[in-house]
Coordinates of C-alpha atoms in Angstrom, one line a residue:
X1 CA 48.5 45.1 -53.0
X2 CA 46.9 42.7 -50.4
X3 CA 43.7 44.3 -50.6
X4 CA 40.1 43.0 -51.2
X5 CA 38.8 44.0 -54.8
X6 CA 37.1 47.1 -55.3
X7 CA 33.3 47.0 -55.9
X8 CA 32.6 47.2 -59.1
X9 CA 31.2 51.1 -60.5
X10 CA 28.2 52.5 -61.5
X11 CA 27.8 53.1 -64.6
X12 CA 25.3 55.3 -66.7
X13 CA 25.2 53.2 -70.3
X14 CA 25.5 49.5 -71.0
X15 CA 28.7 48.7 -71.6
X16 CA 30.1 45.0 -73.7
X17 CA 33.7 44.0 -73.1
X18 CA 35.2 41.8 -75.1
X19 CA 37.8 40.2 -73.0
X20 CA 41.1 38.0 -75.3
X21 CA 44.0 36.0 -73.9
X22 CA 47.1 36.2 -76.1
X23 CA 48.5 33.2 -78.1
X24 CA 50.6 30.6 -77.5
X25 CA 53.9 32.2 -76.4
X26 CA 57.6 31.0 -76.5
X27 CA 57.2 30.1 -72.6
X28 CA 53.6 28.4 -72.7
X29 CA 55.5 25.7 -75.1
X30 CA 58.2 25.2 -73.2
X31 CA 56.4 25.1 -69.5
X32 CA 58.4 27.9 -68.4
X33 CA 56.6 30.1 -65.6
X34 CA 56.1 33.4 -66.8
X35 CA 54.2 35.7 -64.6
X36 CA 54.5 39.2 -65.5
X37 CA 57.5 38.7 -66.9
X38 CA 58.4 40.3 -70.5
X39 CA 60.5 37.9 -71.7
X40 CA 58.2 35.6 -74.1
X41 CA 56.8 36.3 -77.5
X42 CA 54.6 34.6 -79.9
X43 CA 54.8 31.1 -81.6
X44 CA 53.8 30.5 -84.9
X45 CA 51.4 28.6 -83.6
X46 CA 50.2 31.7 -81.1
X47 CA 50.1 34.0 -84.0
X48 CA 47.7 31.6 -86.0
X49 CA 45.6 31.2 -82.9
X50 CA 46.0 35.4 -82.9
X51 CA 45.3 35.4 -86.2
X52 CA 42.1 32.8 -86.4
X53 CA 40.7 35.1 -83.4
X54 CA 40.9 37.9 -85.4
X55 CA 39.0 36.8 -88.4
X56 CA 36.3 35.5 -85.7
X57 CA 36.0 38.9 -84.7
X58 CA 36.8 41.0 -88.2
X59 CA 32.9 42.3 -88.0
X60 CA 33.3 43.6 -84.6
X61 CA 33.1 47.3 -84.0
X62 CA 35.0 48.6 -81.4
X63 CA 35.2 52.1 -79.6
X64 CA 38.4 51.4 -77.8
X65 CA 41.3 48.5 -77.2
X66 CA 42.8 48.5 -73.4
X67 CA 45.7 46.3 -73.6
X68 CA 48.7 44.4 -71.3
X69 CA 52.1 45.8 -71.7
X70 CA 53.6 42.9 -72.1
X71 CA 54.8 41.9 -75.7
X72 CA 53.2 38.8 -76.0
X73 CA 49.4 40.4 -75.7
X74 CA 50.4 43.7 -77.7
X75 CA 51.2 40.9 -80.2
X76 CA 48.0 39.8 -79.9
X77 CA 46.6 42.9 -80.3
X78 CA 48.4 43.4 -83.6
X79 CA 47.2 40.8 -85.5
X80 CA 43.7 40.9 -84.3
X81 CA 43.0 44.5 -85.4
X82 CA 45.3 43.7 -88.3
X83 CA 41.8 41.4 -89.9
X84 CA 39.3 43.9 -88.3
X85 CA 37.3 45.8 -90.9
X86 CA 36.9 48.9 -88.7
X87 CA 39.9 48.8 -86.1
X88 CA 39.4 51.6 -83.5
X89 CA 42.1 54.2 -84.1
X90 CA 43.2 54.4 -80.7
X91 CA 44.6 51.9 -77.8
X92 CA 45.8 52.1 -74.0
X93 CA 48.5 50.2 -72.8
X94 CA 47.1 49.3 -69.1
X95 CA 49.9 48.4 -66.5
X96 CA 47.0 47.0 -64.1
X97 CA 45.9 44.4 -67.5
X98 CA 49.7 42.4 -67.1
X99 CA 50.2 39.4 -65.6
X100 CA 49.4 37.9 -62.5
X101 CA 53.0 38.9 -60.4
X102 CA 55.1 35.4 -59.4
X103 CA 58.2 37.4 -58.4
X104 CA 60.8 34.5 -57.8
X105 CA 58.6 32.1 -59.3
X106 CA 59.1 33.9 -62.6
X107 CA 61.3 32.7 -65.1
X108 CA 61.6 28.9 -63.8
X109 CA 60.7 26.0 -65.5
X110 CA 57.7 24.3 -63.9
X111 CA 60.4 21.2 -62.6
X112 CA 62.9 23.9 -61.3
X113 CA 59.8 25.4 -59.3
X114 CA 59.0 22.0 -58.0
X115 CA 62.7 21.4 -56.8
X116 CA 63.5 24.6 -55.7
X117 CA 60.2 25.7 -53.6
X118 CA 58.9 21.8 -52.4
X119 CA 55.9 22.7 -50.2
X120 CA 55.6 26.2 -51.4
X121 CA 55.2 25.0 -55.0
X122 CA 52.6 22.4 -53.7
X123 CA 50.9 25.2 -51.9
X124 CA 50.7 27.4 -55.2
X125 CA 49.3 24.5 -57.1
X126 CA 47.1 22.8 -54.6
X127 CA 45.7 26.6 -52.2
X128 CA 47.1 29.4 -54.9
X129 CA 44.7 32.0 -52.3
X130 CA 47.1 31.0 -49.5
X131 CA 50.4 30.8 -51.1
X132 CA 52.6 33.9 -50.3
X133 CA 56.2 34.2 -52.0
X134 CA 58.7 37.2 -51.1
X135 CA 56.4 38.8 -49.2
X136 CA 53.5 38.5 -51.1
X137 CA 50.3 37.2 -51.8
X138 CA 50.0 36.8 -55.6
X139 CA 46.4 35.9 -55.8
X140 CA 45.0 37.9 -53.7
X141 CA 47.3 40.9 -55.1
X142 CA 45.6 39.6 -59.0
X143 CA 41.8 40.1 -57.8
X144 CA 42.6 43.5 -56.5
X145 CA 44.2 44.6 -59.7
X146 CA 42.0 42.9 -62.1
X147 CA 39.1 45.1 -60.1
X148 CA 41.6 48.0 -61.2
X149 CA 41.4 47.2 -64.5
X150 CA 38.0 47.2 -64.5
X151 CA 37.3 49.9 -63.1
X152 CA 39.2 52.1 -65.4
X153 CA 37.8 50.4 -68.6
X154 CA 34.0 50.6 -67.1
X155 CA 34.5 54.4 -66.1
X156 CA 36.3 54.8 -69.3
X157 CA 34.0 57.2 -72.4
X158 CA 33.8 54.2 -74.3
X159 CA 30.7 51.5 -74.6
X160 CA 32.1 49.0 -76.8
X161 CA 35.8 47.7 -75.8
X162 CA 38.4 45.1 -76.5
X163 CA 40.9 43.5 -74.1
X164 CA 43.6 41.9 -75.1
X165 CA 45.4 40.5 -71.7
X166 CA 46.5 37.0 -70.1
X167 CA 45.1 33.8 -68.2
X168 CA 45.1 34.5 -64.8
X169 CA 44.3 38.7 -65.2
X170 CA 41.3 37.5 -67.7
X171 CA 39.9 35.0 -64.9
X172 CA 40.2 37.4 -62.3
X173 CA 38.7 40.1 -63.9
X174 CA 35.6 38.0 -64.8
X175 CA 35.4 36.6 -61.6
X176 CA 35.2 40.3 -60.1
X177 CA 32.7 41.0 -62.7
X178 CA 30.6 38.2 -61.6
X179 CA 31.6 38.2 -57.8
X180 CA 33.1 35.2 -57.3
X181 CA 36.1 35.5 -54.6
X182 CA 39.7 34.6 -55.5
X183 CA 38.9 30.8 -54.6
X184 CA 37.5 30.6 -58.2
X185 CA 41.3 31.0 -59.3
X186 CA 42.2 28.4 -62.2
X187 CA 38.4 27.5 -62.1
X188 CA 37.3 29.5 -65.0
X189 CA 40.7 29.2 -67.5
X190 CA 41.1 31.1 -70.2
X191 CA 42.6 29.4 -73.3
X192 CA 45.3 30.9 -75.8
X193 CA 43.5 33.7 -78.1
X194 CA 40.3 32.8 -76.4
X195 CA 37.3 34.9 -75.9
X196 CA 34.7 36.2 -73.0
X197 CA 32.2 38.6 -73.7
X198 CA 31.0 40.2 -70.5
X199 CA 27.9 42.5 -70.8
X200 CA 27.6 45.4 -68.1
X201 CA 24.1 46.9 -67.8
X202 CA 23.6 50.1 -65.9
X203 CA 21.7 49.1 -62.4
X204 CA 17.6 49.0 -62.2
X205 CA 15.3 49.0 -59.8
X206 CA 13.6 46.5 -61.2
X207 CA 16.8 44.3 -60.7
X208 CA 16.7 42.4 -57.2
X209 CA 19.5 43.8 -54.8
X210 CA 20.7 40.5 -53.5
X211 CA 21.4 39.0 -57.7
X212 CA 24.6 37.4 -57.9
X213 CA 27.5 40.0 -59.2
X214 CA 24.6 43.0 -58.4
X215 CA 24.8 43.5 -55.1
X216 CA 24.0 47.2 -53.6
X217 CA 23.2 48.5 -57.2
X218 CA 26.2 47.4 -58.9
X219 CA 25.7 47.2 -62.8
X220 CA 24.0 43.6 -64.0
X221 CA 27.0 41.6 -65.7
X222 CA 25.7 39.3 -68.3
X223 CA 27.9 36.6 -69.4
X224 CA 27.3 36.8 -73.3
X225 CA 30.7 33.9 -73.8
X226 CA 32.8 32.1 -72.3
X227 CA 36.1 31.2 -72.9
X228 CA 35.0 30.8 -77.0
X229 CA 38.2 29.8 -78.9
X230 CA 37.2 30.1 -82.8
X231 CA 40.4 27.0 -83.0
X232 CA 38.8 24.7 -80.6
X233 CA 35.2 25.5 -82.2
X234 CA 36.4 24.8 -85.7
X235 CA 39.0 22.8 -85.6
X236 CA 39.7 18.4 -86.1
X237 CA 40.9 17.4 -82.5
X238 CA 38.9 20.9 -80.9
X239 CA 37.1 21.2 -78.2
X240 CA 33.8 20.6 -80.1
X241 CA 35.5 16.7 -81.4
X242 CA 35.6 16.0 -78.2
X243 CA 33.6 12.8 -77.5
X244 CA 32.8 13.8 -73.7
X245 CA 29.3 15.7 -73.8
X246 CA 29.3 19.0 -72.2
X247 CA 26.6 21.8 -70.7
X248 CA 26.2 25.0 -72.7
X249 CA 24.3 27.9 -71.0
X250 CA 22.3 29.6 -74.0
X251 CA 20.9 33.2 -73.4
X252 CA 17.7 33.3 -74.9
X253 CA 18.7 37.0 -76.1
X254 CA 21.1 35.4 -78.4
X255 CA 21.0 36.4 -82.3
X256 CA 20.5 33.8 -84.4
X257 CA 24.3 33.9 -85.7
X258 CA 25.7 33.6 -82.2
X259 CA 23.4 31.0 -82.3
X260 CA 24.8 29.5 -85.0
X261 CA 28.2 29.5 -83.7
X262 CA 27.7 28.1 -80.9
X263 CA 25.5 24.9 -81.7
X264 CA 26.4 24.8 -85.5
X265 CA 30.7 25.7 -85.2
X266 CA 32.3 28.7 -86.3
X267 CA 32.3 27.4 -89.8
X268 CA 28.8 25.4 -90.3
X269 CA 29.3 22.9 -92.7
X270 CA 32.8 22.7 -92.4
X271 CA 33.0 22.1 -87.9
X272 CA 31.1 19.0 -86.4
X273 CA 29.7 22.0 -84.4
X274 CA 27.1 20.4 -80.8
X275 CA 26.2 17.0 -80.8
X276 CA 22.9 18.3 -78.8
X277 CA 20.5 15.6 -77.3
X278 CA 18.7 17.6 -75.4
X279 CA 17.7 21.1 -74.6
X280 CA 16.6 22.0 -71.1
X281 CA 14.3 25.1 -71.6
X282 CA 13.4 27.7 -68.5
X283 CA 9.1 27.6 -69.2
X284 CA 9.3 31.3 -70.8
X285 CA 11.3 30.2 -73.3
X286 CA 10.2 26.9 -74.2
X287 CA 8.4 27.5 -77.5
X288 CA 12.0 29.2 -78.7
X289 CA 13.1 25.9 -77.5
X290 CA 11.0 23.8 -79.5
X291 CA 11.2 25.9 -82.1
X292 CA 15.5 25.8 -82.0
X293 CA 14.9 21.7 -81.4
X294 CA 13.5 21.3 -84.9
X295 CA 15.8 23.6 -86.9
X296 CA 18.9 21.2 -85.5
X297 CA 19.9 18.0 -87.4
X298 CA 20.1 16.0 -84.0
X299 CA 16.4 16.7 -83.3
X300 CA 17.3 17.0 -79.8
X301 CA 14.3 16.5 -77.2
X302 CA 13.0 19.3 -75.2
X303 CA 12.5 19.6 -71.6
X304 CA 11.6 21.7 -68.5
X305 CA 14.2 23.3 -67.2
X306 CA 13.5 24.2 -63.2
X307 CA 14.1 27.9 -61.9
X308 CA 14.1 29.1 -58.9
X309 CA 16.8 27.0 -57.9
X310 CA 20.0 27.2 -59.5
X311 CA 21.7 24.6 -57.9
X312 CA 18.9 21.8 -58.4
X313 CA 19.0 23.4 -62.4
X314 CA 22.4 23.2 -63.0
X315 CA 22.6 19.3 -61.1
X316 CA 19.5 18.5 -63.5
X317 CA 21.8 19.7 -66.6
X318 CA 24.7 17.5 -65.5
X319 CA 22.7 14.2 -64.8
X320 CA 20.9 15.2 -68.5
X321 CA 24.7 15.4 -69.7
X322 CA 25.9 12.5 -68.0
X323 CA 23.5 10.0 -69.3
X324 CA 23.2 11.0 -72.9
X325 CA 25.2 10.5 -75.9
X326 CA 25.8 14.2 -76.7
X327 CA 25.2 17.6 -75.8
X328 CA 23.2 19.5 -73.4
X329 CA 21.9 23.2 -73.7
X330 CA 20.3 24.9 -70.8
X331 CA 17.9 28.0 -72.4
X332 CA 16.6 30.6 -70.1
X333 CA 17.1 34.4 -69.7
X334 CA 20.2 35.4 -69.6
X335 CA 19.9 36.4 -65.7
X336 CA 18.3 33.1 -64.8
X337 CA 21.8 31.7 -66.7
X338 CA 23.9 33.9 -65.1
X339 CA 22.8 32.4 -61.6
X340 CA 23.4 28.5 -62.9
X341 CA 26.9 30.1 -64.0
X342 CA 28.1 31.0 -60.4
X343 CA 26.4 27.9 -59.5
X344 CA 28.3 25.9 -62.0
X345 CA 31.8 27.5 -61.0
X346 CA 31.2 26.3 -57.4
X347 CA 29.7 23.1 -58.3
X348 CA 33.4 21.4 -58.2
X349 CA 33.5 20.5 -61.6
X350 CA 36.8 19.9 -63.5
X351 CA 37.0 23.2 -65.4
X352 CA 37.5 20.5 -68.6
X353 CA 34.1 19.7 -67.8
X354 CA 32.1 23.2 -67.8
X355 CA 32.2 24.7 -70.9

């Protein structure tokens, strides 16, 4: 429906949702527009992706799974709770969790689109917020229904969940979460068998009104990960092999094995894991700072990090990024880091270049 999102709910517990894009499917390898479509299944190479996810998540206990109906993400599904060691006996197939809807786009190879539509294909690629097709407005339609989605898994008994769902539903439904408008489309990808962690805290007074993704009481939403793919952590050729340096927003809540993970690989010893030069440190977190500086082998320097303005914070992380030879972690709070987040997704970044 062309309809703004709905606000997010109140809730009464804190609630962590573990948000999963399917494999690589039949039509991702062959560029074929999918959509909502049913048509596609797993590769061999999406059920290894599948399959490495779920042994990156085997220790995580889940209440509930919501799921897509679509084959390729009940797939998905499978084979993750397949290598958990305490796979929640129950799951619900969400209609609102398929898809973004392309109608005639669906089904076309990319080239066919390109032929077929001209302009309109330019418009979908170039302004996906203003491109309408058979009546509709497909992006616009996606943040509505992602809000859906949420909604019903926020307001749902359960305080630990796992999604299992697609690109363009998974983006919109973090972007909702965080309150950035359907302009952030394609700005916050989700990668094959990747996963986001979003953390919803129950609203507090002692919470400003005005915080970014909390307006009017809504529930806090801390960004725990982001688009975290175990293959492009771990892998020769990943993400992490990469000889461009990159920003990476560290909560200072973070247990020393997400820790781990994320500056060391998902296998330490075996994954290059961060190259880090430098950590930028908020000033209440600085000792944990120094302290995290001399248990890495890169002996990265430690610096200042400004708050108070996210936007000068997150510039300061780029330029730091920019000039060096590796890595750059920003440490603060994970509400200061939540701010430099939306700042980051409006900053006009490549998304290849915010990580």
């Amino acid at each position: 429906r062309d309809l703004p999102p709905l606000p997010l709910p109140r809730i009464s517990s804190k609630k962590r949702v573990t948000i999963v894009r399917h494999g690589q499917s039949t039509w991702n390898k062959i560029g074929r527009i999918q959509g909502s479509s049913d048509e596609s299944v797993l590769t061999e190479k999406g059920q290894s992706q599948a399959a490495m996810t779920g042994d990156y998540l085997e220790s995580e206990t889940y209440d509930h799974v919501f799921q897509s109906p679509l084959a390729r993400a009940r797939q998905t599904a499978d084979i993750i709770l397949g290598h958990s060691k305490s796979p929640p006996s129950e799951r619900t197939i969400l209609p609102s969790l398929r898809e973004i809807d392309l109608y005639g786009f669906q089904g076309l190879m990319k080239e066919e689109g390109k032929a077929r539509y001209g302009d309109l294909y330019v418009t979908w690629k170039s302004r996906p917020t203003e491109f309408e097709l058979d009546g509709h407005k497909p992006v616009i339609e996606l943040w509505h229904r992602a809000s859906i989605a949420l909604e019903t898994i926020l307001m749902s008994d359960y305080d630990d969940i796992l999604v299992v769902a697609h690109n363009a539903v998974n983006q919109a439904m973090i972007s909702v979460a965080t309150g950035l408008p359907p302009t952030f489309f394609r700005k916050i990808p989700q990668s094959n068998a990747a996963v986001t962690v979003l953390e919803f805290q129950p609203h507090s007074p002692d919470i400003p009104g005005d915080y970014p993704g909390n307006p009017g009481g809504r529930p806090l939403v801390v960004v725990e990960s982001l688009n975290e793919s175990p293959s492009t952590l771990s892998s020769p050729g990943g993400a992490l092999d990469d000889e461009r340096p990159r920003v990476v927003l560290l909560p200072s809540q973070a247990s020393p094995e997400q820790i781990s993970k994320v500056l060391l690989g998902a296998n330490p010893g075996e994954s290059p894991g961060l190259r880090v030069s430098e950590i930028l440190a908020a000033p209440s977190v600085i000792d944990e700072a120094r302290d995290l500086a001399v248990s890495l082998p890169s002996s990265p320097q430690v610096s200042m990090l400004s708050v108070g303005d996210e936007r000068k914070a997150w510039e300061s992380a780029v330029t730091s990024a920019s000039r060096s030879s590796g890595d750059v972690v920003v440490m603060g709070d994970s509400p200061t880091l939540s701010r430099i987040f939306v700042e980051a997704m409006g900053s006009g970044l490549p998304p290849s270049e915010q990580h």
